[in-house]
PDB file of N, CA and C in Angstrom:
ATOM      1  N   UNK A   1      62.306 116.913  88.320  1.00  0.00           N
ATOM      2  CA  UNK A   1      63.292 117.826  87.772  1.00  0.00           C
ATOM      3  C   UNK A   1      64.557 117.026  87.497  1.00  0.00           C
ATOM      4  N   UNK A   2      64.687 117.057  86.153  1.00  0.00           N
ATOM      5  CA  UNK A   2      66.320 116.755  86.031  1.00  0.00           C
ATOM      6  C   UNK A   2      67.378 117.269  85.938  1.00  0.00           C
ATOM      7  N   UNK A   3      68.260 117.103  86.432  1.00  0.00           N
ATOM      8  CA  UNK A   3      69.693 118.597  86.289  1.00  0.00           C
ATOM      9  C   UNK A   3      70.720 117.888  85.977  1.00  0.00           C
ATOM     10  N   UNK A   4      71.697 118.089  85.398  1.00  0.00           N
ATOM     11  CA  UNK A   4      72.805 117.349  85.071  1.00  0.00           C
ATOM     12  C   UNK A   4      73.917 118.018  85.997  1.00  0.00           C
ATOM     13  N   UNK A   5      74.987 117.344  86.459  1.00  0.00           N
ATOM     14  CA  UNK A   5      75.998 117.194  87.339  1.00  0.00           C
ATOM     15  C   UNK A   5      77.193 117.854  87.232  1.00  0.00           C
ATOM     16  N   UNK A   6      77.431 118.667  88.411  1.00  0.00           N
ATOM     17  CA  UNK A   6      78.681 119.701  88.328  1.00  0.00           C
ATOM     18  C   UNK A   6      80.150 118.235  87.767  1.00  0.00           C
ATOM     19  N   UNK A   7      80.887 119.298  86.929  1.00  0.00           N
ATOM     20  CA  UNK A   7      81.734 118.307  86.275  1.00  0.00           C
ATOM     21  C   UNK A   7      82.901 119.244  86.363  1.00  0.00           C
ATOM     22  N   UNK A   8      84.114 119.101  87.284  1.00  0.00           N
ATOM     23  CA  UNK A   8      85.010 120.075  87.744  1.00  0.00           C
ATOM     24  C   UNK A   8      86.388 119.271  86.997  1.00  0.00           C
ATOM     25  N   UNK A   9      87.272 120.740  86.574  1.00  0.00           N
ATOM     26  CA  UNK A   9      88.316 119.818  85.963  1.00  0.00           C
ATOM     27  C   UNK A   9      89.609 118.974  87.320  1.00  0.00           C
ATOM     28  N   UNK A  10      89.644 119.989  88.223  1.00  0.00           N
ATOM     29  CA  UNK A  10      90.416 119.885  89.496  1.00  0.00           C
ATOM     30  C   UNK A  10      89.226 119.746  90.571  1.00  0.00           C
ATOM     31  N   UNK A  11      89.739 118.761  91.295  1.00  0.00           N
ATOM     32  CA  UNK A  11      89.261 118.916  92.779  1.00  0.00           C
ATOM     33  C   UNK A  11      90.009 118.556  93.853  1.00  0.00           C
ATOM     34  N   UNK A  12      90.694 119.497  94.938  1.00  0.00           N
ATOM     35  CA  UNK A  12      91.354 119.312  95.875  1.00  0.00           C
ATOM     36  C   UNK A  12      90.585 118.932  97.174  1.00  0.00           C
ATOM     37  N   UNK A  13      90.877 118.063  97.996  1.00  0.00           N
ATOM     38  CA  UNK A  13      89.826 117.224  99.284  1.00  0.00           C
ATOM     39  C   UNK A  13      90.970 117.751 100.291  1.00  0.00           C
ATOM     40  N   UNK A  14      90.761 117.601 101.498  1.00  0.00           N
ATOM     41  CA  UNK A  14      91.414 117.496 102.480  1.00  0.00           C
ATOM     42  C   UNK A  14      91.098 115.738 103.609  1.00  0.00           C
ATOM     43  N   UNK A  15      91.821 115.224 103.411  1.00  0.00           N
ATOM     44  CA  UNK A  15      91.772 114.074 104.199  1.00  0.00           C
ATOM     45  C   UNK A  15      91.976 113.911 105.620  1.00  0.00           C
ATOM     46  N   UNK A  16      91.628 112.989 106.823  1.00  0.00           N
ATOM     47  CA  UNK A  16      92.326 112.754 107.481  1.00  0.00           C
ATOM     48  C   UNK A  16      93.496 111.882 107.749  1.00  0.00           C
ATOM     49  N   UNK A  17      92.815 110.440 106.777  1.00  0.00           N
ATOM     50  CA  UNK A  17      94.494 109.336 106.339  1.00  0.00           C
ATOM     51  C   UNK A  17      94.204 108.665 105.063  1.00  0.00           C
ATOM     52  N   UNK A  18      95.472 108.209 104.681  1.00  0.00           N
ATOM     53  CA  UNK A  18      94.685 107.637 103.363  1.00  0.00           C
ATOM     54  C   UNK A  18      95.849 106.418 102.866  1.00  0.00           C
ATOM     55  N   UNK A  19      95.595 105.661 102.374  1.00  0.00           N
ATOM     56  CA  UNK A  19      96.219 104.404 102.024  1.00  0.00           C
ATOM     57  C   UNK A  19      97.529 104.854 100.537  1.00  0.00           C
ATOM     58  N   UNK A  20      98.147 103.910 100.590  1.00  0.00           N
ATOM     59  CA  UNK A  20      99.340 104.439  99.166  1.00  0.00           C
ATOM     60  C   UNK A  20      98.166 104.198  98.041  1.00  0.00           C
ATOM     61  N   UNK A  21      96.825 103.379  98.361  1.00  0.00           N
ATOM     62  CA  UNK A  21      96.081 103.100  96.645  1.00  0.00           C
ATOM     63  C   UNK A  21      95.115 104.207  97.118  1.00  0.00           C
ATOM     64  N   UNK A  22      94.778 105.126  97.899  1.00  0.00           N
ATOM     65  CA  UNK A  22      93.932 106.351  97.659  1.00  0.00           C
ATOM     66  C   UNK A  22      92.685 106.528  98.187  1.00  0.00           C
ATOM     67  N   UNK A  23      92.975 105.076  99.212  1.00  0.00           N
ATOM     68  CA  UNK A  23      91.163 105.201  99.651  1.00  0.00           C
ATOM     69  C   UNK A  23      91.572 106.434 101.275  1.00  0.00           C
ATOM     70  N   UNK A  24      90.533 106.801 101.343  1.00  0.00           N
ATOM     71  CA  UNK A  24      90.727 108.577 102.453  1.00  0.00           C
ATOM     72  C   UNK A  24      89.688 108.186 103.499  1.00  0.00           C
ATOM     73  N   UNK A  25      89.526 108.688 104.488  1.00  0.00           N
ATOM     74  CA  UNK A  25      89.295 108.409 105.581  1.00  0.00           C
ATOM     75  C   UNK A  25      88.969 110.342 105.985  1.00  0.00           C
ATOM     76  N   UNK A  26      87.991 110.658 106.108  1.00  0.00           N
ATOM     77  CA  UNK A  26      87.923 111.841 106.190  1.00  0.00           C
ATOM     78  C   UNK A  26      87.406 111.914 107.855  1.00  0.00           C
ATOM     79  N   UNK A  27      87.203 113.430 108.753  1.00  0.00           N
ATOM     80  CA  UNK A  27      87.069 113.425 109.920  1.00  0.00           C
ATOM     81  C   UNK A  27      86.685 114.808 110.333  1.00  0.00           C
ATOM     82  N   UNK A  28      85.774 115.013 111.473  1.00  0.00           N
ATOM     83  CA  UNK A  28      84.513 115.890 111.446  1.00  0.00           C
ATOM     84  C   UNK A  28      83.964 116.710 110.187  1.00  0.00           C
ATOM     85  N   UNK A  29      83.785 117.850 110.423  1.00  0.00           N
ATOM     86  CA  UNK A  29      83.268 118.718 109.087  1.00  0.00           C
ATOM     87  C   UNK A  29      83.359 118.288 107.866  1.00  0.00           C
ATOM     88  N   UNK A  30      85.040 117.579 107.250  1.00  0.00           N
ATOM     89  CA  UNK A  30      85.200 117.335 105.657  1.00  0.00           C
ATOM     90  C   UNK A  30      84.483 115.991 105.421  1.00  0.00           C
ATOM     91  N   UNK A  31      83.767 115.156 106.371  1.00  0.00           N
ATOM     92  CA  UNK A  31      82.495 114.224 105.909  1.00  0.00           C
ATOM     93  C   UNK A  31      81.997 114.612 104.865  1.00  0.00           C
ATOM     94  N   UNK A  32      81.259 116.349 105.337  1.00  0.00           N
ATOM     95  CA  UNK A  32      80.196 116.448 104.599  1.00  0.00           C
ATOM     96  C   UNK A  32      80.053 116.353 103.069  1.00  0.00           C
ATOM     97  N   UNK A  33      81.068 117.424 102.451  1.00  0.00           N
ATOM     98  CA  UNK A  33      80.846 117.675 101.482  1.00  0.00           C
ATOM     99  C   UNK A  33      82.298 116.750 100.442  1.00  0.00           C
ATOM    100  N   UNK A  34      83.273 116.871 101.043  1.00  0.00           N
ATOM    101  CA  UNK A  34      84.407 116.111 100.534  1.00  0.00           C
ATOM    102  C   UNK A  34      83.988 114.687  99.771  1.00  0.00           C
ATOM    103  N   UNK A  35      83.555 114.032 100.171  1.00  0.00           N
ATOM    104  CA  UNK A  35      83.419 112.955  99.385  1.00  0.00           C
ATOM    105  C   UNK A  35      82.582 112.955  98.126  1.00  0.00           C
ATOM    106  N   UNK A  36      81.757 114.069  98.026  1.00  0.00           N
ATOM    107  CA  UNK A  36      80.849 113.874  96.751  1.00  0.00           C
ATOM    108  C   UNK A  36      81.719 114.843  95.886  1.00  0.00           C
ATOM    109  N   UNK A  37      82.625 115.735  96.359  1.00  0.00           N
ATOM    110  CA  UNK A  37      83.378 116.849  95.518  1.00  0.00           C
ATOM    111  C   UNK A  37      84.067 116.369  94.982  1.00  0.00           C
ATOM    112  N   UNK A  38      84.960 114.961  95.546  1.00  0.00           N
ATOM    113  CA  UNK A  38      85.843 114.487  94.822  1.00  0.00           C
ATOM    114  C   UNK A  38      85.169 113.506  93.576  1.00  0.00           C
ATOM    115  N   UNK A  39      84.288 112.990  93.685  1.00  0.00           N
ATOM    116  CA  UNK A  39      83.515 112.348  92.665  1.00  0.00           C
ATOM    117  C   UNK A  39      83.794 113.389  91.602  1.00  0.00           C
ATOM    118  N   UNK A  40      83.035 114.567  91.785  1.00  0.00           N
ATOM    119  CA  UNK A  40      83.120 115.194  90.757  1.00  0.00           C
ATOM    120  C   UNK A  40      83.808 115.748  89.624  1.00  0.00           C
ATOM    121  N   UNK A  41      85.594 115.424  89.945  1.00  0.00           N
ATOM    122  CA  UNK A  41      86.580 116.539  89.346  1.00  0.00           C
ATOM    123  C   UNK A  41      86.967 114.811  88.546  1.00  0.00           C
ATOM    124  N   UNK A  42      87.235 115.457  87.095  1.00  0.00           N
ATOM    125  CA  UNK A  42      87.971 114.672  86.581  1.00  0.00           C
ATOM    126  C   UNK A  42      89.684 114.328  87.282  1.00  0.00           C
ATOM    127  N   UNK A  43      90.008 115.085  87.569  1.00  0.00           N
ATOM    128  CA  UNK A  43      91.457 114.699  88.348  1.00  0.00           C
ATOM    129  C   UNK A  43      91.084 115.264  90.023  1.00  0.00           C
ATOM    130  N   UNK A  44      91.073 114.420  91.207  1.00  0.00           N
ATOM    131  CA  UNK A  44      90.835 114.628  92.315  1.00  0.00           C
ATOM    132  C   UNK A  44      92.618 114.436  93.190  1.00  0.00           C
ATOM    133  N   UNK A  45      92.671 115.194  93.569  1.00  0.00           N
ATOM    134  CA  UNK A  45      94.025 115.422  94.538  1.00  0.00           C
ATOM    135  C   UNK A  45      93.327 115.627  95.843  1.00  0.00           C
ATOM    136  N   UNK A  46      94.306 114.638  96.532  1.00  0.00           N
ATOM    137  CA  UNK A  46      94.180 114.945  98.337  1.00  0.00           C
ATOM    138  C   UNK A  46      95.155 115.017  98.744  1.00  0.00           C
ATOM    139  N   UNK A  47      94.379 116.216  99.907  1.00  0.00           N
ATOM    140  CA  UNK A  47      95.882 115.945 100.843  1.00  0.00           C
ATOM    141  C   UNK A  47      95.879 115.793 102.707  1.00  0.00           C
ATOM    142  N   UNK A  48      96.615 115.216 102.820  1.00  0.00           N
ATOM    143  CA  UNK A  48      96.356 114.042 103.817  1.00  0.00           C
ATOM    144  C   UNK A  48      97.202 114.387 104.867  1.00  0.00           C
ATOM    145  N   UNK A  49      96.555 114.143 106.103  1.00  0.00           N
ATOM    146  CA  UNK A  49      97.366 114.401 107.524  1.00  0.00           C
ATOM    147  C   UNK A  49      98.514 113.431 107.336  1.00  0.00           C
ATOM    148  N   UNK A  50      97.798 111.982 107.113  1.00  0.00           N
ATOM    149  CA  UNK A  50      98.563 111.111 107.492  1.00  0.00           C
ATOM    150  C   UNK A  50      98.301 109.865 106.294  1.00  0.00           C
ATOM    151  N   UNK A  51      99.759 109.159 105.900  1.00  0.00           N
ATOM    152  CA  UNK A  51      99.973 107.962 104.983  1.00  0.00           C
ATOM    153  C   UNK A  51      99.688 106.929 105.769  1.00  0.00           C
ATOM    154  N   UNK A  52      98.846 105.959 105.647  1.00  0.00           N
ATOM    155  CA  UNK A  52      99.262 104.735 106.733  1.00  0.00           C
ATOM    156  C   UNK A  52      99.370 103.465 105.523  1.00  0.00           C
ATOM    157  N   UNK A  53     100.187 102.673 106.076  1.00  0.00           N
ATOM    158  CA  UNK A  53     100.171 101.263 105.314  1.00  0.00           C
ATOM    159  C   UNK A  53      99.450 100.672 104.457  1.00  0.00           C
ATOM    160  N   UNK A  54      99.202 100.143 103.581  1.00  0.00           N
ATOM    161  CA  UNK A  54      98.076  99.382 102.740  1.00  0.00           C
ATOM    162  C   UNK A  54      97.122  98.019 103.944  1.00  0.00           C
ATOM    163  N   UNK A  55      96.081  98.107 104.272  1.00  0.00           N
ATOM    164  CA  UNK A  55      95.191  97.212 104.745  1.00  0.00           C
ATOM    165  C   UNK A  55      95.689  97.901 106.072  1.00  0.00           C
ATOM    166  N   UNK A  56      95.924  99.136 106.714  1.00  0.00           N
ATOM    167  CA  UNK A  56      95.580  99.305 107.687  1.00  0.00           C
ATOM    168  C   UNK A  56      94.324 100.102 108.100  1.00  0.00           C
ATOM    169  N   UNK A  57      93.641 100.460 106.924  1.00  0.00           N
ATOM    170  CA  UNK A  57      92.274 100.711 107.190  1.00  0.00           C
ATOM    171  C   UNK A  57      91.437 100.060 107.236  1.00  0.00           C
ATOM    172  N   UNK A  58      90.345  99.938 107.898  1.00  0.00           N
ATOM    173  CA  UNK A  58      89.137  99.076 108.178  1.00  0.00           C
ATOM    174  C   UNK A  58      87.911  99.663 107.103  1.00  0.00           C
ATOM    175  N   UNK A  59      87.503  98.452 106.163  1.00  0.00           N
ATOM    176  CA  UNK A  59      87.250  99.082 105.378  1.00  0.00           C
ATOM    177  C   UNK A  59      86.103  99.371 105.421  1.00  0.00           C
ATOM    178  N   UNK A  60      85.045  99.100 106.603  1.00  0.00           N
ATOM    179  CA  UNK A  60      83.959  99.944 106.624  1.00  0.00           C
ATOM    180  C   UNK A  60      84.243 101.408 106.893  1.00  0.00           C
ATOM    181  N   UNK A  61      85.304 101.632 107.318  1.00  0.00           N
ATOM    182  CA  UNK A  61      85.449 102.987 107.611  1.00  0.00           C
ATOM    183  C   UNK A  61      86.406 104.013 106.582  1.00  0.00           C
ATOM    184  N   UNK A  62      85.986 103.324 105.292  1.00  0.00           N
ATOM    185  CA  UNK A  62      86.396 104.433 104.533  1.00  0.00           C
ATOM    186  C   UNK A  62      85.649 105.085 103.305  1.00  0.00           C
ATOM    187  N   UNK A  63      86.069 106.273 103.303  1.00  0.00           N
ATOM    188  CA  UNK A  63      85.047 107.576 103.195  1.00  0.00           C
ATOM    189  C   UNK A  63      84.641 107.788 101.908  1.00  0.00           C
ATOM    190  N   UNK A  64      85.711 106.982 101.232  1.00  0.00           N
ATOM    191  CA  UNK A  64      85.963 107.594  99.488  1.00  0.00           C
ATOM    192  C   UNK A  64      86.658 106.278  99.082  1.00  0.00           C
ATOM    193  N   UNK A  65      86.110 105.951  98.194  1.00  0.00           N
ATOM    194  CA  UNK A  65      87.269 104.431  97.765  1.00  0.00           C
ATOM    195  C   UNK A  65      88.188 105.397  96.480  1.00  0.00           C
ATOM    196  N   UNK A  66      89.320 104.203  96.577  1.00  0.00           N
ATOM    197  CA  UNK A  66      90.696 105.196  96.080  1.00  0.00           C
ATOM    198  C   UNK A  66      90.443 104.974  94.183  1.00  0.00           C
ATOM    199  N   UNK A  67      89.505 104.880  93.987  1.00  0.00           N
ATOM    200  CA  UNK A  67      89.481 104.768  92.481  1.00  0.00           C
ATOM    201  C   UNK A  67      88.932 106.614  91.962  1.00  0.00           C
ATOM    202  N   UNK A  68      88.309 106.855  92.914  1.00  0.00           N
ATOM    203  CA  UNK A  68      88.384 108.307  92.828  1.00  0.00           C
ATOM    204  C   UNK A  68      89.474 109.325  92.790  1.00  0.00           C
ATOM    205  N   UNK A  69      90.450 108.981  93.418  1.00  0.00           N
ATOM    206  CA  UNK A  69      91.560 109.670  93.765  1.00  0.00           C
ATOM    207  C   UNK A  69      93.079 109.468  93.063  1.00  0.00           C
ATOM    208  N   UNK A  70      93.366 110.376  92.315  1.00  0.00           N
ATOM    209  CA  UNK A  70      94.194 110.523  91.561  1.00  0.00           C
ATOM    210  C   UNK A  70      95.749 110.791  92.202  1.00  0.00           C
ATOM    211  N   UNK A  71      95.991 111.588  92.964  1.00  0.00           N
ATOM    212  CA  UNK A  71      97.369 111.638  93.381  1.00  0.00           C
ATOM    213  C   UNK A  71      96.681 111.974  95.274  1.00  0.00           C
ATOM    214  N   UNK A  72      98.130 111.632  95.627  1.00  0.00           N
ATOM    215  CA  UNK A  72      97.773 112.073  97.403  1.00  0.00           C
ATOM    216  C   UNK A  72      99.422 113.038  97.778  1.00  0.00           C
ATOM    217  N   UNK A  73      99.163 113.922  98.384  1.00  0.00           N
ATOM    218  CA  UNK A  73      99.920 114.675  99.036  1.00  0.00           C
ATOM    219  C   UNK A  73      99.911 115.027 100.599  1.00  0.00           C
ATOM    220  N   UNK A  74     101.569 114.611 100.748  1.00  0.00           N
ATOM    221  CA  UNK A  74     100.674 114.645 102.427  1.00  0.00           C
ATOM    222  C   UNK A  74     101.317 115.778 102.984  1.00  0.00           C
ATOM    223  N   UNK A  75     100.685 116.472 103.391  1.00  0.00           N
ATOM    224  CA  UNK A  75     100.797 118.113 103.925  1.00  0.00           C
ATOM    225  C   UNK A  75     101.282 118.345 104.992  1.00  0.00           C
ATOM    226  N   UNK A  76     102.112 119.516 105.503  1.00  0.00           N
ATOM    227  CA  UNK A  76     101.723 119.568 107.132  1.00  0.00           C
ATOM    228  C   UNK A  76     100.814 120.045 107.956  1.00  0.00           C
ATOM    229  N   UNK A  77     100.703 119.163 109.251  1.00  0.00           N
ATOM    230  CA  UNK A  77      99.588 119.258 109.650  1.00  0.00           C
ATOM    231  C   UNK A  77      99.270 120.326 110.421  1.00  0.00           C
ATOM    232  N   UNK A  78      98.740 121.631 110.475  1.00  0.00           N
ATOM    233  CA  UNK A  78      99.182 122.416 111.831  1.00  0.00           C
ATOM    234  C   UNK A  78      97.995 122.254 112.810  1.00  0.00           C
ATOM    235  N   UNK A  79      98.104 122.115 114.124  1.00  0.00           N
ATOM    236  CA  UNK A  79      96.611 121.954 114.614  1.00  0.00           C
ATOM    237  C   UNK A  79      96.459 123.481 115.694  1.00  0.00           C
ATOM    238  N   UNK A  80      95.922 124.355 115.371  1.00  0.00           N
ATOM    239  CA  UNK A  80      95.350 125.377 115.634  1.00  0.00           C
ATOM    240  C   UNK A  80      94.819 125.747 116.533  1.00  0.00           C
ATOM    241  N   UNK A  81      94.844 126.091 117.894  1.00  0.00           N
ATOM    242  CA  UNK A  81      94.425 126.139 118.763  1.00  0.00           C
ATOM    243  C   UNK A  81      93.672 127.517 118.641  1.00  0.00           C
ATOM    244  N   UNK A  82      92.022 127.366 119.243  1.00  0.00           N
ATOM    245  CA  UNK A  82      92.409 129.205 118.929  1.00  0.00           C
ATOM    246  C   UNK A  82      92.130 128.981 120.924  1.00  0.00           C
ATOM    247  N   UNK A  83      92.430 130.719 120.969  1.00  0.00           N
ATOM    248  CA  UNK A  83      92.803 131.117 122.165  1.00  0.00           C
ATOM    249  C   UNK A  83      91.583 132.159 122.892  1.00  0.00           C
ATOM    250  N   UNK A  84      90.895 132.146 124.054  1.00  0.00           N
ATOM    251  CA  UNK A  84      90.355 132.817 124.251  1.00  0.00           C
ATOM    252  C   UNK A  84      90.771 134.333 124.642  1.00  0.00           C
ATOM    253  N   UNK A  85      90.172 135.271 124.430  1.00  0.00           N
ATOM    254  CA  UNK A  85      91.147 136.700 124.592  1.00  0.00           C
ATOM    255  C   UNK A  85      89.513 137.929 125.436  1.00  0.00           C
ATOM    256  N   UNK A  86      89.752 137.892 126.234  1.00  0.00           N
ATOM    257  CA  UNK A  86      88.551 138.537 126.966  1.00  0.00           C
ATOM    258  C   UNK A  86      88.844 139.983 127.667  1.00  0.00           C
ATOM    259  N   UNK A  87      88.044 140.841 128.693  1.00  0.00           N
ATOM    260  CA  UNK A  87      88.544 142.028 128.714  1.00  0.00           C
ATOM    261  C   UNK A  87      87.570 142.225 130.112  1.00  0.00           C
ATOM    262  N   UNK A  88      87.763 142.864 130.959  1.00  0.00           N
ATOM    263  CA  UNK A  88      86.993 143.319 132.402  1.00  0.00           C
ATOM    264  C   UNK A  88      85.825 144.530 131.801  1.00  0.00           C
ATOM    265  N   UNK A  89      84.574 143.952 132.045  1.00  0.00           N
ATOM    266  CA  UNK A  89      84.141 144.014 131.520  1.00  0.00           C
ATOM    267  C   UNK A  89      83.354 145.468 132.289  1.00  0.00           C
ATOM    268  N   UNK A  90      82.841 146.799 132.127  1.00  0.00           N
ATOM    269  CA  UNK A  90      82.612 147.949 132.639  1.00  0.00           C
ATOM    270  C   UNK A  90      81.167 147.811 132.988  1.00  0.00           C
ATOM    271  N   UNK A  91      81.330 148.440 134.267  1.00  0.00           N
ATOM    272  CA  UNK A  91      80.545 148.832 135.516  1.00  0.00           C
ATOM    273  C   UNK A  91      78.861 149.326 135.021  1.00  0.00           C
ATOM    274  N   UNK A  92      78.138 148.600 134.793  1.00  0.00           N
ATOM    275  CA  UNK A  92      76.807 148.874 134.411  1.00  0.00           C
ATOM    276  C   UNK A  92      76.096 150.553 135.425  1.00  0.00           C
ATOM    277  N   UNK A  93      75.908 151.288 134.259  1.00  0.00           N
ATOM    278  CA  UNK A  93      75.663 152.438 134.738  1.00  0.00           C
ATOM    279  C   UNK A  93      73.703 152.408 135.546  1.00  0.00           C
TER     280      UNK A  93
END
């Protein structure tokens, strides 16, 4: 079977860090699908926990090389705790 390839005009990624030339470093869940999404969009935007220096990534460990990636924005980060919320639980009849 041959199928030809989703071709998106925008694609927004979520990163975990990413260099000033665009290579991203992604982290748990956005592995999965993030890196092939951004392939896809003629203009790919990320946005990024964190900027770090040029050559402070190791470059086996990066996720997306920055020729994919068109602009980077770096967001704030909020980290979300969720909270457990429970209740006493009634007297089995």
């Amino acid at each position: 079977i041959l199928e030809t390839g989703l071709v998106m005009d925008l694609a927004i990624v979520k990163a975990w860090k990413a260099d000033p030339s665009g290579n991203l470093v992604f982290r748990k869940t956005a592995r999965n699908f993030n890196a092939p999404a951004a392939t896809c969009g003629q203009v790919c935007v990320a946005e990024v926990e964190e900027i770090v220096p040029l050559g402070a990534l190791d470059p086996d460990a990066i996720h997306l090389p920055g020729i994919y990636v068109h602009r980077i924005v770096q967001g704030p980060h909020e980290k979300r705790i969720e909270q457990r919320t429970t209740r006493k639980r009634e007297p089995a009849l």
